[in-house]
XYZ file of C-alpha atoms in Angstrom:
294
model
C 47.803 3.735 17.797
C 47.021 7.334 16.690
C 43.917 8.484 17.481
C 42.971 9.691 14.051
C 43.022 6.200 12.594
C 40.879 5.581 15.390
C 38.712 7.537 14.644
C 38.148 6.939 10.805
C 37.811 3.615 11.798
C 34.653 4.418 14.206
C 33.449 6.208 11.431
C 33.818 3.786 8.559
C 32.166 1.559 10.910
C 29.221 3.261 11.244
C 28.844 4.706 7.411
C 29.026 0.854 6.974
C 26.364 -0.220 9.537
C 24.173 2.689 8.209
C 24.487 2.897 4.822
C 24.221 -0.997 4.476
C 20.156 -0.684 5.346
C 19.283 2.870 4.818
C 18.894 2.616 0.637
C 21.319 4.799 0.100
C 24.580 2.519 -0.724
C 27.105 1.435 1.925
C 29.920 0.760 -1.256
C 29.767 4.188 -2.730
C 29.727 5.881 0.677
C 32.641 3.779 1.866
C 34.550 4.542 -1.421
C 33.589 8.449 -1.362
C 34.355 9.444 2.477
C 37.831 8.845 2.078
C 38.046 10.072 -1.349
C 36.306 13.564 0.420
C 38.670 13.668 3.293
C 41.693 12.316 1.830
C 41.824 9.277 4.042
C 44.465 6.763 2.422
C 45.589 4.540 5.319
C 46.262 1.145 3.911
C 44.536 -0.645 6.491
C 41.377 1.002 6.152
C 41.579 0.494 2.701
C 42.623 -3.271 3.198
C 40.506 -6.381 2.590
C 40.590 -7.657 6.959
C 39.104 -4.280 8.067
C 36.514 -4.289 5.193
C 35.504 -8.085 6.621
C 35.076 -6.920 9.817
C 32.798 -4.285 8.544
C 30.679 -6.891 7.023
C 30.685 -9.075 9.710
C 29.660 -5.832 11.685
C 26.415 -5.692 9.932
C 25.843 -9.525 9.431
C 25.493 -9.812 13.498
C 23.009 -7.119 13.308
C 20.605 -7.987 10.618
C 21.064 -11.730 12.614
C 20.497 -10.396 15.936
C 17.851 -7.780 15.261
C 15.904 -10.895 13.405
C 17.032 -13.803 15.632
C 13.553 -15.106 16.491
C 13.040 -14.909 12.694
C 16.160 -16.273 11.455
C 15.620 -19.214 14.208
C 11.996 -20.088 12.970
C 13.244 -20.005 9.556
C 16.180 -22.354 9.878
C 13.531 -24.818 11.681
C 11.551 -24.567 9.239
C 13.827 -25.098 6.640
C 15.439 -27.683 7.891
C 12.266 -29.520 8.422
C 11.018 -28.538 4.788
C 13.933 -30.761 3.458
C 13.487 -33.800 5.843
C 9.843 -34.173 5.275
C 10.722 -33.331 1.514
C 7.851 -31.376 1.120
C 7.068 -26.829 1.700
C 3.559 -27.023 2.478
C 1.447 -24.373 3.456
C 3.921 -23.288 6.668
C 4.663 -19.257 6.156
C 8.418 -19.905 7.397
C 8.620 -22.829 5.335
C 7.777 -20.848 2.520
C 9.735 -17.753 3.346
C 13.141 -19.295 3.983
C 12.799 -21.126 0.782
C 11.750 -17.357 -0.667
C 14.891 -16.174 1.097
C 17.052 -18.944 -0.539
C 15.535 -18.207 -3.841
C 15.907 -14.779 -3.868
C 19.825 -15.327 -3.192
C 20.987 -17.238 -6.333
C 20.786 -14.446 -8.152
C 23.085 -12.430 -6.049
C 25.255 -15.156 -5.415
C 26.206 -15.903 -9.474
C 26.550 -12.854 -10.675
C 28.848 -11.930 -7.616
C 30.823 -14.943 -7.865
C 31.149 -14.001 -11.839
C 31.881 -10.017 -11.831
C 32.248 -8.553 -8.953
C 35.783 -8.606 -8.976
C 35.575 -7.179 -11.828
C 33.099 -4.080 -10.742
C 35.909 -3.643 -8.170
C 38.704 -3.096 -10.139
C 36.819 -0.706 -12.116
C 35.341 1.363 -9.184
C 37.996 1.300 -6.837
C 41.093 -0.433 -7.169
C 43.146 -0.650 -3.136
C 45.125 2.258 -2.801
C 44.457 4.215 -5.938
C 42.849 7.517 -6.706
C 39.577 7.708 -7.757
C 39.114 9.657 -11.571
C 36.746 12.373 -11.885
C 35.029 9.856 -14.891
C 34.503 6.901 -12.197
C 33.124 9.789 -9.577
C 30.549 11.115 -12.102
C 29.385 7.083 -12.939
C 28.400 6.495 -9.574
C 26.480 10.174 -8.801
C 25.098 8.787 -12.224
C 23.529 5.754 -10.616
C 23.056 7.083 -7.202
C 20.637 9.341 -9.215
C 18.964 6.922 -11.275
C 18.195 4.936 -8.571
C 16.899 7.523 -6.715
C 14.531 8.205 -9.049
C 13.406 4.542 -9.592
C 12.524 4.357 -5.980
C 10.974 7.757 -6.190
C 8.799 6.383 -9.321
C 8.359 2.671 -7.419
C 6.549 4.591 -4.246
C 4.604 6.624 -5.930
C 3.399 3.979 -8.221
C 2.961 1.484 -6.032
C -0.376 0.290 -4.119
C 1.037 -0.719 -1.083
C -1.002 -3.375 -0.297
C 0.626 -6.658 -0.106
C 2.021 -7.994 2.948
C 5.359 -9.576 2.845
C 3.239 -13.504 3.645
C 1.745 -12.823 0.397
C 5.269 -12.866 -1.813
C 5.740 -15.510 -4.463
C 8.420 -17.121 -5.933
C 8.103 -14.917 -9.137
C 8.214 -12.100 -6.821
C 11.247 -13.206 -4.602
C 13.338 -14.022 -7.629
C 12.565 -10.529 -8.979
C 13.864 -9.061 -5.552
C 16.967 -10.821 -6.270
C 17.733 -9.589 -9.453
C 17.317 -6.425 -8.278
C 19.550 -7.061 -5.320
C 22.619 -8.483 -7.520
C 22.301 -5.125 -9.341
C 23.685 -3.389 -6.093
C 26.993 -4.958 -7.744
C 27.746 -1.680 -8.723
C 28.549 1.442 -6.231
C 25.725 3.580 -5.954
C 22.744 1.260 -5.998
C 22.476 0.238 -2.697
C 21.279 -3.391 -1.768
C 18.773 -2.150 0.581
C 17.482 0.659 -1.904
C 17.316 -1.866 -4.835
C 15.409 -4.955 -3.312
C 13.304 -2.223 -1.297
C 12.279 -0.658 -4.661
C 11.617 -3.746 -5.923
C 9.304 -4.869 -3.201
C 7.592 -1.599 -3.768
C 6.971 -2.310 -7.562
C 5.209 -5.628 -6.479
C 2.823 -3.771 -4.221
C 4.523 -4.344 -0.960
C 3.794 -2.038 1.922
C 6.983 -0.082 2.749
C 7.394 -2.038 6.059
C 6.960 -5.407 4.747
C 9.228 -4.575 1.209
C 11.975 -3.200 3.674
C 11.784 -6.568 6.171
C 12.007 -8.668 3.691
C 14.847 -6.841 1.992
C 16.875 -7.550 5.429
C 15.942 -10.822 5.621
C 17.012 -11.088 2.150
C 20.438 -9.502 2.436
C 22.063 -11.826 5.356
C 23.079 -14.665 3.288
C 24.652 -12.421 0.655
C 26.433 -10.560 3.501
C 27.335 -14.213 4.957
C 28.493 -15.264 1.465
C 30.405 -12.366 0.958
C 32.337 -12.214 4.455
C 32.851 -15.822 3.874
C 34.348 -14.957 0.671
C 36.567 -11.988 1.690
C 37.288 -14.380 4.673
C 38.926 -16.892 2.712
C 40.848 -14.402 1.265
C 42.321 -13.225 4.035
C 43.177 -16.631 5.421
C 45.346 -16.902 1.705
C 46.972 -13.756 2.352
C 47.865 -14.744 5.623
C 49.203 -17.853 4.637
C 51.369 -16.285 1.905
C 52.681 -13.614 4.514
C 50.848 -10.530 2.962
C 49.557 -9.567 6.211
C 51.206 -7.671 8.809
C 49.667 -6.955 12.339
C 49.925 -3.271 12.077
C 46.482 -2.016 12.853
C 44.855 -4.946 14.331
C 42.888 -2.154 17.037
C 40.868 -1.123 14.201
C 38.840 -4.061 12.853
C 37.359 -4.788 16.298
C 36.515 -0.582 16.147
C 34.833 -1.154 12.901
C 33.362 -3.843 13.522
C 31.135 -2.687 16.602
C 30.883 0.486 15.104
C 28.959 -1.275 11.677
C 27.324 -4.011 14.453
C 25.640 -0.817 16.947
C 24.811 1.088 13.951
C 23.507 -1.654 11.273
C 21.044 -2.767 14.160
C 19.944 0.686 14.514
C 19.309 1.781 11.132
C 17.373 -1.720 10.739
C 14.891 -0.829 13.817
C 14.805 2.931 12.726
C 13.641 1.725 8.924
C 11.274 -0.725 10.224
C 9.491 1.928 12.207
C 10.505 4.843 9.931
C 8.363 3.522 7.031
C 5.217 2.110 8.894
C 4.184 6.154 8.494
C 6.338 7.665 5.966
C 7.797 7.244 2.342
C 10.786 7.182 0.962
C 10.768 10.786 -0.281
C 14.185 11.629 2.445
C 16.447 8.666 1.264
C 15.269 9.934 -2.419
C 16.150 13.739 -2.279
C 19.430 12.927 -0.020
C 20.592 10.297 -3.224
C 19.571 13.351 -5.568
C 21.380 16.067 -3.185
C 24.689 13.818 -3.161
C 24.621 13.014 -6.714
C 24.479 16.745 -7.458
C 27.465 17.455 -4.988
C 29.846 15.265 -6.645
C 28.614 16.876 -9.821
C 29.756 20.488 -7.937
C 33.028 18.621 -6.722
C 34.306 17.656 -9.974
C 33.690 20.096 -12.248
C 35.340 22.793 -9.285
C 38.397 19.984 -9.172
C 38.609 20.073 -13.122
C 38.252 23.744 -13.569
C 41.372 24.572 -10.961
C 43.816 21.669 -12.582
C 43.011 23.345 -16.130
């Protein structure tokens, strides 16, 4: 195996495990790196190693939350038995959680193939229009967090969501369709509009984002097993998913824990300027690429 695929792997893993929780967008990252560097390795680019990154940062939103995630489903599954929510806070939060997915969950199921194909189609180059799109949004969205903070009141603790709220989250999660918006960033800025404290917005943005990262593995999953079965899959590379994989797992579980603390004291002002900072360097990058073809 040569080392250098090695190594892109490690770091694709941990862009992914990263970038999926800091609110700065895991898809555009993951489409841009390579784009940077040049990296075109068909398995890196392929559908198995891009599940295992996934899967990476499913097992660490689970395990960083597993005493959560364990009340919940008990809760839950009690809620439906008894037929009834009542006052229980993990009652009403996984039913909050499950609420808050739906919206993710259609409009995934209905475009995002789609928003694929568009962004970044396997194995093609990316176009300088497609580049400037997503510093586009990366910048917007920057500055909608950067408007949500500062407006906000900060006040509300994440016990005190409602369903209104939680559905509102969601929408603003399925928006992260798109490269550049970051699922994290969106639902976080979200919570923020609400009045969430910056703690509480971000924990129950993690929360929120496990089932669409379990749907979505699920999904690609499937995929995989078709691919398999049709004989579109070789074995050439298998060292690298298990790299990526504990590369996104190590590092997702990190960046949770370091967001959790990181905005108990602080705003969002860093994950604001760096969106701005990148947006602006892919400005730089294509006009410099256009203005040496010409």
């Amino acid at each position: 195996m040569d080392l250098t695929l090695i190594l892109q792997a490690a770091v694709l893993g941990i862009l992914q495990g990263l970038t999926e929780f800091l609110p700065i967008s895991s898809s555009a990252h993951l489409i841009l790196v390579p784009w940077l560097l040049g990296w075109n390795d068909p398995v890196l680019e392929s559908l198995p190693f891009d599940v295992a990154l996934h899967l990476g940062t499913l097992i660490a939103v689970l395990w960083f939350f597993k005493t959560e995630w364990m009340d919940l489903i008990r809760a839950g599954i009690l809620s439906i038995t008894e037929r009834k929510i009542g006052d229980d806070t993990n009652c009403r939060l996984a039913w909050l959680i499950a609420l808050g997915s739906i919206p993710s969950f259609l409009i995934g199921a209905l475009f995002e193939s789609r928003v694929e194909e568009l962004f970044h189609a396997p194995n093609e180059p990316l176009s300088s229009a497609i580049v400037l799109l997503m510093a586009a949004i990366i910048a917007f969205f920057g500055a909608l967090m950067f408007a949500a903070d500062r407006l906000a009141k900060h006040i509300r603790a994440m016990e005190q969501i409602r369903w209104v709220d939680a559905l509102f989250i969601g929408l603003a999660q399925a928006a992260a369709i798109f490269p550049g918006v970051s699922r994290s960033g969106a639902t976080l800025t979200a919570g923020l509009f609400l009045g969430l404290k910056r703690a509480d917005a971000a924990r129950f943005s993690f929360l929120l984002s496990a089932p669409l990262i379990a749907g979505a593995s699920l999904k690609s999953g499937w995929d995989v097993f078709q691919e398999y079965q049709a004989g579109a899959l070789t074995t050439n590379g298998l060292l690298l998913f298990p790299i990526g994989f504990a590369a996104a797992a190590i590092t997702g579980w990190l960046a949770v824990r370091f967001m959790l603390n990181y905005l108990q004291r602080h705003t969002t002002d860093v994950f604001v300027y760096y969106r701005w900072a990148v947006a602006l360097a892919l400005v730089v990058i294509v006009v410099f690429q256009i203005s040496i073809t010409s």
